[in-house]
Amino acid sequence: MPSCSAWSATKRFCGQVRDSLLGALRGDAVDDEVSEQNCSNVMTRATTGAPSTVEGGTSVGRSQVITVVKGNSGKRYKILEVIGKGGFGMVHRGTLDIEEPLESGFPRVEQFAIKAEQESSIHLEIEVLTATRGKIHFCQLLDSGFDDYCNVHYIVMNLLGPNLVQARNCICRRSFSLSTAIRIGIQTLHAIEELHSVGFLSRDVKPSNFALGRFSSEQRCRVFMLDFGIARRYVDDGGDPLPQRDSGGWRGTSRYCSLRVHQKLDQSRRDDLESWFYMMVELLGGRLLWVYLRRTQKAEIAEMKARARDVHRKAFLERCPKEFDVILEAIDRWGFSSDPDYDGIYLVLTRVMQRQKIDFHDPYDWELESDAALRFDREHRAPLAAKDGGAPPSQSHVEQ
Ligand SMILES: Nc1ncnc2c1ncn2[C@@H]1O[C@H](COP(=O)(O)OP(=O)(O)OP(=O)(O)O)[C@@H](O)[C@H]1O
């Protein structure tokens, strides 16, 4: 990217999003995935200020500028290349500005993921990551801050590997084996259960919101849950479930959201599980019947989701183990205030594992293919292919 930093790219990106949101508020075309909550946050954000934490920029490599930001902890971080982007912000790779030397004399190179957003929804991410501290399927929140110059809030987390879409694309045949998909299913279900156990709904369960640990780490087979920009507390301070609201508005992603979201109904834990089910159908190699529809065709998508329950049920579940029929039936039976039977779903998934002779300790697909990590690095994380942190930053393509 010529003579501008990845951080400035975030600023521009956030600016574009804000412009289109403000346009939407003025009555221009509205992006269907934008939540009402985020619209109002943008308006608030634009009128508030915060002390500057920008520490300056350093030129590195070919016309590449690294921006350094100072977190609330006092630590300073170099913002390197973009490793992910979503509707409201960007995720960058980052390192400490000044590496602390180890006793051996070699610098300790730590890498981070730095998520920046112009929205104050980052505060919700902070709330969720604080609540999930110590849970095994969640990133550690290491630091946070506000960059006055670029007008972005950011959080610093541990750096993970590919999200599930990218991981699937690293595999030669570009689809997971049954063994890998079922165990990802168990892990993602556990992640959702952990999130629910601390009183939050995700409302955006989808493959790109789960990532693996880094291929080079011991956590390469652990699935982590990401992105809590539209999460919501579903319990009050005493831990009792909040009553159902008359209308839930639109939150989520058309492809994976539950039927109830299409009906503008308030979401509850069962809706996260319905999204999980759609995600699983895809991860098991099936094709969601509405995959060819544009995300703006909400009514058509809703109709296809309804048909997947009756006339097209067989085609919908074609690639899934036969036990998945029971899971869908159960999720559809649960109402707004039902306590989801997570254990029942684990039991069914475990039955599939027994029937297919799948062991929890079997290698995952990306472990079986020695060049899967290389393919991921080449396509998404070019700098990480070199020795940790030693490579110059560069712009990398990231698939959504
Ligand atoms: N800690 C992390 N380590 C490595 N990559 C990450 C990390 N967090 C996020 N990413 C990458 O960035 C992508 C976008 O992250 P995230 O979903 O949090 O952003 P977002 O702007 O909220 O996205 P969306 O609008 O699509 O929901 C993820 O799919 C993942 O590939």
CSV table of C-alpha atoms and ligand atoms in Angstrom, one decimal:
chain,number,residue,atom,x,y,z
A,1,MET,CA,0.0,0.0,0.0
A,2,PRO,CA,1.8,3.2,-1.1
A,3,SER,CA,3.0,5.6,1.6
A,4,CYS,CA,0.3,5.2,4.1
A,5,SER,CA,0.0,3.1,7.2
A,6,ALA,CA,-2.2,0.2,7.9
A,7,TRP,CA,-3.6,2.2,10.8
A,8,SER,CA,-4.5,5.1,8.5
A,9,ALA,CA,-6.3,2.5,6.3
A,10,THR,CA,-8.4,1.6,9.3
A,11,LYS,CA,-9.2,5.3,9.8
A,12,ARG,CA,-10.2,5.6,6.1
A,13,PHE,CA,-12.2,2.4,6.3
A,14,CYS,CA,-14.0,3.5,9.5
A,15,GLY,CA,-14.7,6.9,7.8
A,16,GLN,CA,-16.3,5.2,4.8
A,17,VAL,CA,-18.4,3.1,7.1
A,18,ARG,CA,-19.4,6.2,9.0
A,19,ASP,CA,-20.2,8.1,5.8
A,20,SER,CA,-22.5,5.3,4.6
A,21,LEU,CA,-24.2,5.1,8.0
A,22,LEU,CA,-24.8,8.8,8.1
A,23,GLY,CA,-26.0,8.5,4.5
A,24,ALA,CA,-28.4,5.7,5.7
A,25,LEU,CA,-29.6,8.0,8.4
A,26,ARG,CA,-30.3,10.7,5.9
A,27,GLY,CA,-32.3,8.2,3.9
A,28,ASP,CA,-29.7,6.8,1.4
A,29,ALA,CA,-29.6,3.1,0.7
A,30,VAL,CA,-29.2,1.2,4.0
A,31,ASP,CA,-26.8,-1.7,4.4
A,32,ASP,CA,-28.8,-4.6,5.7
A,33,GLU,CA,-26.2,-6.0,8.1
A,34,VAL,CA,-25.9,-2.7,10.1
A,35,SER,CA,-27.5,-2.8,13.5
A,36,GLU,CA,-29.5,0.1,14.8
A,37,GLN,CA,-27.4,0.1,17.8
A,38,ASN,CA,-24.2,0.7,15.8
A,39,CYS,CA,-25.9,3.6,13.9
A,40,SER,CA,-26.5,5.5,17.1
A,41,ASN,CA,-23.0,4.7,18.4
A,42,VAL,CA,-21.5,6.4,15.3
A,43,MET,CA,-23.5,9.5,16.0
A,44,THR,CA,-22.4,9.6,19.6
A,45,ARG,CA,-18.8,8.8,18.7
A,46,ALA,CA,-18.6,11.7,16.3
A,47,THR,CA,-19.5,14.2,18.9
A,48,THR,CA,-17.2,13.0,21.7
A,49,GLY,CA,-13.5,13.5,22.3
A,50,ALA,CA,-10.8,11.7,24.2
A,51,PRO,CA,-7.1,12.5,25.1
A,52,SER,CA,-4.6,11.7,22.4
A,53,THR,CA,-2.5,8.6,22.8
A,54,VAL,CA,-0.8,8.7,19.4
A,55,GLU,CA,2.9,8.3,19.9
A,56,GLY,CA,4.0,9.0,16.3
A,57,GLY,CA,5.0,7.0,13.3
A,58,THR,CA,8.1,5.2,12.0
A,59,SER,CA,9.0,4.5,8.4
A,60,VAL,CA,9.8,0.8,7.8
A,61,GLY,CA,10.4,-1.1,4.6
A,62,ARG,CA,9.2,0.1,1.2
A,63,SER,CA,7.1,3.2,1.8
A,64,GLN,CA,5.4,1.5,4.8
A,65,VAL,CA,4.7,3.5,7.9
A,66,ILE,CA,4.1,1.9,11.2
A,67,THR,CA,2.0,3.7,13.6
A,68,VAL,CA,2.6,3.3,17.3
A,69,VAL,CA,-0.3,3.6,19.8
A,70,LYS,CA,-0.2,3.7,23.6
A,71,GLY,CA,-2.6,1.4,25.4
A,72,ASN,CA,-4.3,2.3,28.7
A,73,SER,CA,-1.7,0.1,30.4
A,74,GLY,CA,1.1,2.4,29.3
A,75,LYS,CA,2.5,-0.2,26.8
A,76,ARG,CA,3.1,1.0,23.3
A,77,TYR,CA,2.2,-1.1,20.3
A,78,LYS,CA,3.3,-1.1,16.7
A,79,ILE,CA,0.4,-1.5,14.3
A,80,LEU,CA,1.4,-3.8,11.5
A,81,GLU,CA,-0.6,-5.3,8.6
A,82,VAL,CA,-4.3,-5.8,8.4
A,83,ILE,CA,-5.3,-9.4,9.2
A,84,GLY,CA,-9.0,-9.1,9.2
A,85,LYS,CA,-11.8,-6.8,8.5
A,86,GLY,CA,-15.5,-6.7,9.2
A,87,GLY,CA,-18.4,-4.3,9.0
A,88,PHE,CA,-17.1,-1.7,11.4
A,89,GLY,CA,-13.4,-2.0,11.8
A,90,MET,CA,-10.2,-3.8,11.1
A,91,VAL,CA,-8.0,-6.2,12.9
A,92,HIS,CA,-4.2,-5.6,12.7
A,93,ARG,CA,-1.3,-7.6,13.7
A,94,GLY,CA,0.8,-5.8,16.2
A,95,THR,CA,3.9,-6.1,18.4
A,96,LEU,CA,5.3,-4.2,21.3
A,97,ASP,CA,7.0,-1.0,20.2
A,98,ILE,CA,10.1,-1.8,22.2
A,99,GLU,CA,10.7,-5.5,22.8
A,100,GLU,CA,11.7,-6.4,26.3
A,101,PRO,CA,15.0,-8.3,26.2
A,102,LEU,CA,15.0,-11.8,27.7
A,103,GLU,CA,17.8,-12.9,30.0
A,104,SER,CA,19.4,-14.6,27.0
A,105,GLY,CA,19.8,-11.1,25.5
A,106,PHE,CA,17.5,-11.8,22.6
A,107,PRO,CA,14.5,-9.6,22.3
A,108,ARG,CA,11.2,-11.2,23.3
A,109,VAL,CA,8.9,-10.9,20.2
A,110,GLU,CA,5.3,-11.0,21.2
A,111,GLN,CA,2.5,-10.7,18.7
A,112,PHE,CA,-0.9,-9.3,19.2
A,113,ALA,CA,-4.2,-8.8,17.4
A,114,ILE,CA,-5.3,-5.2,17.6
A,115,LYS,CA,-8.9,-4.6,16.7
A,116,ALA,CA,-9.8,-1.0,15.9
A,117,GLU,CA,-13.3,0.4,15.5
A,118,GLN,CA,-14.7,3.9,15.4
A,119,GLU,CA,-17.7,2.7,17.1
A,120,SER,CA,-18.1,2.5,20.8
A,121,SER,CA,-19.3,-1.1,20.3
A,122,ILE,CA,-15.7,-1.9,21.2
A,123,HIS,CA,-16.8,-1.3,24.8
A,124,LEU,CA,-19.2,-4.2,24.5
A,125,GLU,CA,-16.3,-6.3,23.3
A,126,ILE,CA,-14.3,-5.3,26.3
A,127,GLU,CA,-17.3,-6.1,28.6
A,128,VAL,CA,-17.7,-9.6,27.0
A,129,LEU,CA,-13.9,-10.4,27.0
A,130,THR,CA,-13.7,-9.3,30.6
A,131,ALA,CA,-16.7,-11.5,31.5
A,132,THR,CA,-15.2,-14.5,29.7
A,133,ARG,CA,-11.7,-14.2,31.2
A,134,GLY,CA,-10.5,-17.7,32.0
A,135,LYS,CA,-12.9,-19.4,29.7
A,136,ILE,CA,-11.1,-21.6,27.2
A,137,HIS,CA,-12.7,-20.5,24.0
A,138,PHE,CA,-12.1,-16.8,24.3
A,139,CYS,CA,-9.2,-14.4,23.6
A,140,GLN,CA,-7.4,-12.7,26.4
A,141,LEU,CA,-8.1,-9.0,26.5
A,142,LEU,CA,-4.6,-7.6,27.0
A,143,ASP,CA,-5.0,-3.9,26.7
A,144,SER,CA,-7.3,-1.2,25.2
A,145,GLY,CA,-7.1,2.4,24.2
A,146,PHE,CA,-8.4,5.3,22.1
A,147,ASP,CA,-6.4,6.8,19.3
A,148,ASP,CA,-7.4,10.4,19.1
A,149,TYR,CA,-5.6,11.2,15.9
A,150,CYS,CA,-7.4,8.4,14.0
A,151,ASN,CA,-10.4,8.6,16.2
A,152,VAL,CA,-10.6,4.9,16.7
A,153,HIS,CA,-11.0,2.7,19.8
A,154,TYR,CA,-8.9,-0.4,19.9
A,155,ILE,CA,-8.4,-3.5,22.0
A,156,VAL,CA,-5.3,-5.7,22.1
A,157,MET,CA,-5.8,-9.4,22.3
A,158,ASN,CA,-3.7,-12.5,21.8
A,159,LEU,CA,-3.1,-13.3,18.1
A,160,LEU,CA,-4.9,-16.3,16.7
A,161,GLY,CA,-4.6,-18.2,13.5
A,162,PRO,CA,-7.1,-18.5,10.7
A,163,ASN,CA,-10.9,-18.1,11.2
A,164,LEU,CA,-12.9,-21.2,10.2
A,165,VAL,CA,-13.5,-20.0,6.6
A,166,GLN,CA,-9.8,-19.4,6.1
A,167,ALA,CA,-9.0,-22.7,7.9
A,168,ARG,CA,-11.2,-24.6,5.5
A,169,ASN,CA,-9.6,-22.9,2.6
A,170,CYS,CA,-6.1,-24.0,3.8
A,171,ILE,CA,-7.1,-27.6,3.4
A,172,CYS,CA,-6.4,-29.0,-0.1
A,173,ARG,CA,-9.9,-30.2,-0.8
A,174,ARG,CA,-11.3,-27.0,0.7
A,175,SER,CA,-13.8,-28.8,3.0
A,176,PHE,CA,-13.4,-30.4,6.4
A,177,SER,CA,-13.5,-34.1,7.0
A,178,LEU,CA,-16.5,-35.4,9.1
A,179,SER,CA,-14.0,-36.0,12.0
A,180,THR,CA,-12.8,-32.4,12.0
A,181,ALA,CA,-16.2,-30.8,11.4
A,182,ILE,CA,-17.9,-32.7,14.2
A,183,ARG,CA,-15.1,-31.8,16.7
A,184,ILE,CA,-15.3,-28.2,15.6
A,185,GLY,CA,-19.0,-28.5,16.2
A,186,ILE,CA,-18.4,-29.6,19.8
A,187,GLN,CA,-15.9,-26.9,20.4
A,188,THR,CA,-18.0,-24.1,18.9
A,189,LEU,CA,-21.0,-25.3,20.9
A,190,HIS,CA,-18.9,-25.2,24.0
A,191,ALA,CA,-17.8,-21.7,23.2
A,192,ILE,CA,-21.4,-20.6,22.8
A,193,GLU,CA,-22.4,-22.3,26.1
A,194,GLU,CA,-19.5,-20.5,27.8
A,195,LEU,CA,-20.7,-17.2,26.5
A,196,HIS,CA,-24.2,-17.9,27.6
A,197,SER,CA,-22.9,-18.9,31.0
A,198,VAL,CA,-21.6,-15.4,31.6
A,199,GLY,CA,-24.9,-13.9,30.6
A,200,PHE,CA,-24.3,-12.8,27.0
A,201,LEU,CA,-25.8,-13.8,23.6
A,202,SER,CA,-23.6,-13.5,20.6
A,203,ARG,CA,-26.3,-12.8,18.0
A,204,ASP,CA,-23.7,-13.2,15.3
A,205,VAL,CA,-22.6,-16.9,15.3
A,206,LYS,CA,-21.0,-17.7,11.9
A,207,PRO,CA,-17.8,-19.4,10.7
A,208,SER,CA,-15.7,-16.2,10.4
A,209,ASN,CA,-16.4,-15.4,14.1
A,210,PHE,CA,-14.5,-18.5,15.2
A,211,ALA,CA,-10.8,-18.8,14.8
A,212,LEU,CA,-8.2,-21.5,15.6
A,213,GLY,CA,-5.1,-20.9,17.7
A,214,ARG,CA,-2.0,-20.1,15.7
A,215,PHE,CA,-0.7,-23.0,13.7
A,216,SER,CA,2.7,-22.7,15.3
A,217,SER,CA,1.3,-22.8,18.8
A,218,GLU,CA,0.0,-25.5,21.1
A,219,GLN,CA,-3.5,-24.0,20.7
A,220,ARG,CA,-3.7,-24.8,17.0
A,221,CYS,CA,-6.6,-27.2,17.6
A,222,ARG,CA,-8.5,-25.0,19.9
A,223,VAL,CA,-11.4,-22.9,18.6
A,224,PHE,CA,-11.8,-19.4,19.9
A,225,MET,CA,-15.0,-17.3,19.6
A,226,LEU,CA,-14.6,-13.7,18.2
A,227,ASP,CA,-16.5,-10.5,17.7
A,228,PHE,CA,-19.0,-9.4,20.3
A,229,GLY,CA,-19.9,-6.1,18.6
A,230,ILE,CA,-23.6,-6.9,18.7
A,231,ALA,CA,-23.6,-9.2,21.7
A,232,ARG,CA,-26.3,-8.6,24.3
A,233,ARG,CA,-26.8,-9.3,28.0
A,234,TYR,CA,-29.8,-11.6,28.3
A,235,VAL,CA,-29.9,-11.7,32.1
A,236,ASP,CA,-30.3,-8.9,34.7
A,237,ASP,CA,-27.8,-8.1,37.5
A,238,GLY,CA,-29.3,-10.9,39.6
A,239,GLY,CA,-28.7,-13.4,36.8
A,240,ASP,CA,-32.4,-13.7,36.0
A,241,PRO,CA,-33.4,-13.8,32.3
A,242,LEU,CA,-34.6,-10.5,30.9
A,243,PRO,CA,-38.2,-10.6,29.6
A,244,GLN,CA,-38.8,-10.9,25.9
A,245,ARG,CA,-39.0,-7.5,24.2
A,246,ASP,CA,-41.8,-6.7,21.7
A,247,SER,CA,-39.3,-6.3,18.9
A,248,GLY,CA,-35.7,-7.3,18.6
A,249,GLY,CA,-34.8,-5.2,15.5
A,250,TRP,CA,-32.3,-6.6,13.1
A,251,ARG,CA,-29.1,-8.0,14.5
A,252,GLY,CA,-26.9,-10.5,12.8
A,253,THR,CA,-25.9,-11.8,9.4
A,254,SER,CA,-28.7,-12.8,6.9
A,255,ARG,CA,-27.1,-16.1,6.0
A,256,TYR,CA,-26.8,-17.4,9.5
A,257,CYS,CA,-29.4,-15.6,11.6
A,258,SER,CA,-32.4,-17.5,13.0
A,259,LEU,CA,-35.8,-17.4,11.5
A,260,ARG,CA,-36.9,-15.3,14.5
A,261,VAL,CA,-34.5,-12.6,13.5
A,262,HIS,CA,-36.3,-12.4,10.1
A,263,GLN,CA,-39.5,-12.0,12.0
A,264,LYS,CA,-37.9,-9.1,14.0
A,265,LEU,CA,-38.4,-11.1,17.2
A,266,ASP,CA,-36.2,-10.6,20.3
A,267,GLN,CA,-33.4,-13.1,20.3
A,268,SER,CA,-32.5,-15.6,23.0
A,269,ARG,CA,-30.0,-18.4,23.5
A,270,ARG,CA,-31.9,-20.7,21.1
A,271,ASP,CA,-31.2,-18.3,18.3
A,272,ASP,CA,-27.4,-18.5,18.7
A,273,LEU,CA,-27.9,-22.3,18.5
A,274,GLU,CA,-30.0,-22.0,15.3
A,275,SER,CA,-27.2,-20.0,13.8
A,276,TRP,CA,-24.7,-22.6,15.0
A,277,PHE,CA,-26.8,-25.3,13.3
A,278,TYR,CA,-26.6,-23.4,9.9
A,279,MET,CA,-22.9,-23.0,10.4
A,280,MET,CA,-22.5,-26.7,11.0
A,281,VAL,CA,-24.5,-27.6,7.9
A,282,GLU,CA,-21.9,-25.6,5.9
A,283,LEU,CA,-18.9,-27.0,7.8
A,284,LEU,CA,-20.1,-30.5,7.2
A,285,GLY,CA,-19.9,-29.8,3.5
A,286,GLY,CA,-23.5,-29.0,2.9
A,287,ARG,CA,-24.7,-25.9,1.1
A,288,LEU,CA,-27.2,-23.6,2.8
A,289,LEU,CA,-30.2,-23.6,0.4
A,290,TRP,CA,-30.2,-19.7,0.5
A,291,VAL,CA,-26.5,-19.3,-0.2
A,292,TYR,CA,-27.0,-17.9,-3.7
A,293,LEU,CA,-29.4,-15.2,-2.5
A,294,ARG,CA,-28.1,-11.7,-1.8
A,295,ARG,CA,-28.0,-10.7,1.8
A,296,THR,CA,-30.6,-8.0,1.0
A,297,GLN,CA,-33.1,-10.6,-0.1
A,298,LYS,CA,-34.2,-11.2,3.5
A,299,ALA,CA,-37.7,-12.3,2.7
A,300,GLU,CA,-36.5,-15.0,0.3
A,301,ILE,CA,-33.9,-16.2,2.7
A,302,ALA,CA,-36.5,-16.5,5.4
A,303,GLU,CA,-38.7,-18.5,3.1
A,304,MET,CA,-35.8,-20.8,2.2
A,305,LYS,CA,-35.0,-21.3,5.9
A,306,ALA,CA,-38.7,-22.2,6.5
A,307,ARG,CA,-38.7,-24.7,3.6
A,308,ALA,CA,-35.5,-26.3,5.0
A,309,ARG,CA,-37.8,-27.5,7.8
A,310,ASP,CA,-40.3,-29.2,5.6
A,311,VAL,CA,-40.2,-29.7,1.8
A,312,HIS,CA,-36.5,-29.2,1.4
A,313,ARG,CA,-35.5,-30.8,4.7
A,314,LYS,CA,-33.9,-33.8,3.1
A,315,ALA,CA,-31.8,-31.7,0.7
A,316,PHE,CA,-30.9,-29.3,3.5
A,317,LEU,CA,-29.5,-32.1,5.7
A,318,GLU,CA,-28.2,-34.2,2.9
A,319,ARG,CA,-24.5,-33.9,3.9
A,320,CYS,CA,-25.1,-34.1,7.7
A,321,PRO,CA,-25.0,-37.2,9.8
A,322,LYS,CA,-28.6,-38.5,10.3
A,323,GLU,CA,-28.5,-37.4,13.9
A,324,PHE,CA,-28.7,-33.8,12.8
A,325,ASP,CA,-32.3,-34.1,12.1
A,326,VAL,CA,-33.0,-34.6,15.8
A,327,ILE,CA,-30.8,-31.5,16.7
A,328,LEU,CA,-32.8,-29.3,14.3
A,329,GLU,CA,-36.0,-30.6,15.7
A,330,ALA,CA,-34.9,-29.8,19.3
A,331,ILE,CA,-33.7,-26.3,18.5
A,332,ASP,CA,-37.0,-25.5,16.6
A,333,ARG,CA,-38.9,-26.7,19.7
A,334,TRP,CA,-37.1,-24.4,22.1
A,335,GLY,CA,-38.8,-21.1,22.7
A,336,PHE,CA,-37.6,-17.7,23.8
A,337,SER,CA,-37.2,-18.6,27.5
A,338,SER,CA,-36.1,-22.3,27.1
A,339,ASP,CA,-32.9,-23.4,28.7
A,340,PRO,CA,-31.1,-25.0,25.7
A,341,ASP,CA,-30.2,-28.6,26.2
A,342,TYR,CA,-26.5,-28.2,25.4
A,343,ASP,CA,-25.8,-31.6,26.9
A,344,GLY,CA,-28.4,-33.2,24.6
A,345,ILE,CA,-26.6,-31.8,21.6
A,346,TYR,CA,-23.2,-33.0,22.9
A,347,LEU,CA,-24.6,-36.4,23.4
A,348,VAL,CA,-25.9,-36.6,19.8
A,349,LEU,CA,-22.6,-35.3,18.5
A,350,THR,CA,-20.7,-37.9,20.6
A,351,ARG,CA,-23.0,-40.6,19.2
A,352,VAL,CA,-22.0,-39.5,15.7
A,353,MET,CA,-18.3,-39.8,16.8
A,354,GLN,CA,-18.8,-43.3,18.2
A,355,ARG,CA,-20.7,-44.5,15.1
A,356,GLN,CA,-18.0,-43.0,12.8
A,357,LYS,CA,-15.1,-44.2,15.1
A,358,ILE,CA,-13.8,-40.6,15.6
A,359,ASP,CA,-11.5,-40.1,18.5
A,360,PHE,CA,-11.1,-36.7,20.2
A,361,HIS,CA,-7.4,-37.1,19.9
A,362,ASP,CA,-7.4,-37.7,16.1
A,363,PRO,CA,-5.4,-35.1,14.2
A,364,TYR,CA,-7.4,-32.3,12.7
A,365,ASP,CA,-7.3,-31.8,8.9
A,366,TRP,CA,-4.8,-28.9,9.1
A,367,GLU,CA,-2.5,-31.1,11.2
A,368,LEU,CA,-2.5,-33.8,8.6
A,369,GLU,CA,-1.5,-31.5,5.8
A,370,SER,CA,2.0,-30.2,6.5
A,371,ASP,CA,1.6,-27.3,4.1
A,372,ALA,CA,-1.7,-26.1,5.4
A,373,ALA,CA,0.0,-23.6,7.6
A,374,LEU,CA,2.2,-22.4,4.8
A,375,ARG,CA,-0.8,-21.9,2.6
A,376,PHE,CA,-2.5,-19.9,5.3
A,377,ASP,CA,0.6,-17.7,5.8
A,378,ARG,CA,1.1,-17.2,2.1
A,379,GLU,CA,-2.5,-16.2,1.5
A,380,HIS,CA,-3.3,-14.3,4.7
A,381,ARG,CA,-0.3,-13.7,6.9
A,382,ALA,CA,2.8,-13.3,4.7
A,383,PRO,CA,4.9,-11.7,7.4
A,384,LEU,CA,4.2,-14.6,9.9
A,385,ALA,CA,5.8,-17.1,7.5
A,386,ALA,CA,9.1,-15.7,8.5
A,387,LYS,CA,10.5,-16.0,12.0
A,388,ASP,CA,8.0,-14.7,14.6
A,389,GLY,CA,7.8,-10.9,14.4
A,390,GLY,CA,11.0,-10.7,12.4
A,391,ALA,CA,9.5,-9.9,9.0
A,392,PRO,CA,8.8,-6.4,7.7
A,393,PRO,CA,5.1,-5.6,7.7
A,394,SER,CA,3.2,-5.8,4.5
A,395,GLN,CA,-0.4,-5.6,3.3
A,396,SER,CA,-2.0,-9.0,3.3
A,397,HIS,CA,-5.2,-10.1,1.6
A,398,VAL,CA,-7.8,-11.3,4.1
A,399,GLU,CA,-10.8,-13.2,3.1
A,400,GLN,CA,-14.0,-12.6,4.9
B,1,LIG,N1,-7.4,-12.2,18.0
B,1,LIG,C1,-7.4,-12.4,16.6
B,1,LIG,N2,-6.3,-13.0,16.1
B,1,LIG,C2,-6.3,-13.2,14.7
B,1,LIG,N3,-7.2,-12.8,13.9
B,1,LIG,C3,-8.3,-12.2,14.4
B,1,LIG,C4,-8.4,-11.9,15.8
B,1,LIG,N4,-9.6,-11.3,15.9
B,1,LIG,C5,-10.2,-11.2,14.7
B,1,LIG,N5,-9.4,-11.7,13.8
B,1,LIG,C6,-9.6,-11.8,12.3
B,1,LIG,O1,-10.3,-10.6,11.9
B,1,LIG,C7,-11.6,-11.0,11.3
B,1,LIG,C8,-12.7,-9.9,11.7
B,1,LIG,O2,-12.7,-9.9,13.1
B,1,LIG,P1,-14.1,-9.5,13.8
B,1,LIG,O3,-15.2,-10.4,13.4
B,1,LIG,O4,-13.8,-9.4,15.3
B,1,LIG,O5,-14.3,-8.0,13.2
B,1,LIG,P2,-15.7,-7.3,12.9
B,1,LIG,O6,-15.3,-6.0,12.3
B,1,LIG,O7,-16.5,-7.2,14.1
B,1,LIG,O8,-16.4,-8.3,11.9
B,1,LIG,P3,-17.9,-8.4,11.4
B,1,LIG,O9,-18.4,-7.0,11.1
B,1,LIG,O10,-17.8,-9.3,10.2
B,1,LIG,O11,-18.7,-9.1,12.5
B,1,LIG,C9,-11.9,-12.4,11.9
B,1,LIG,O12,-12.8,-13.2,11.1
B,1,LIG,C10,-10.5,-13.0,12.0
B,1,LIG,O13,-10.2,-13.6,10.8
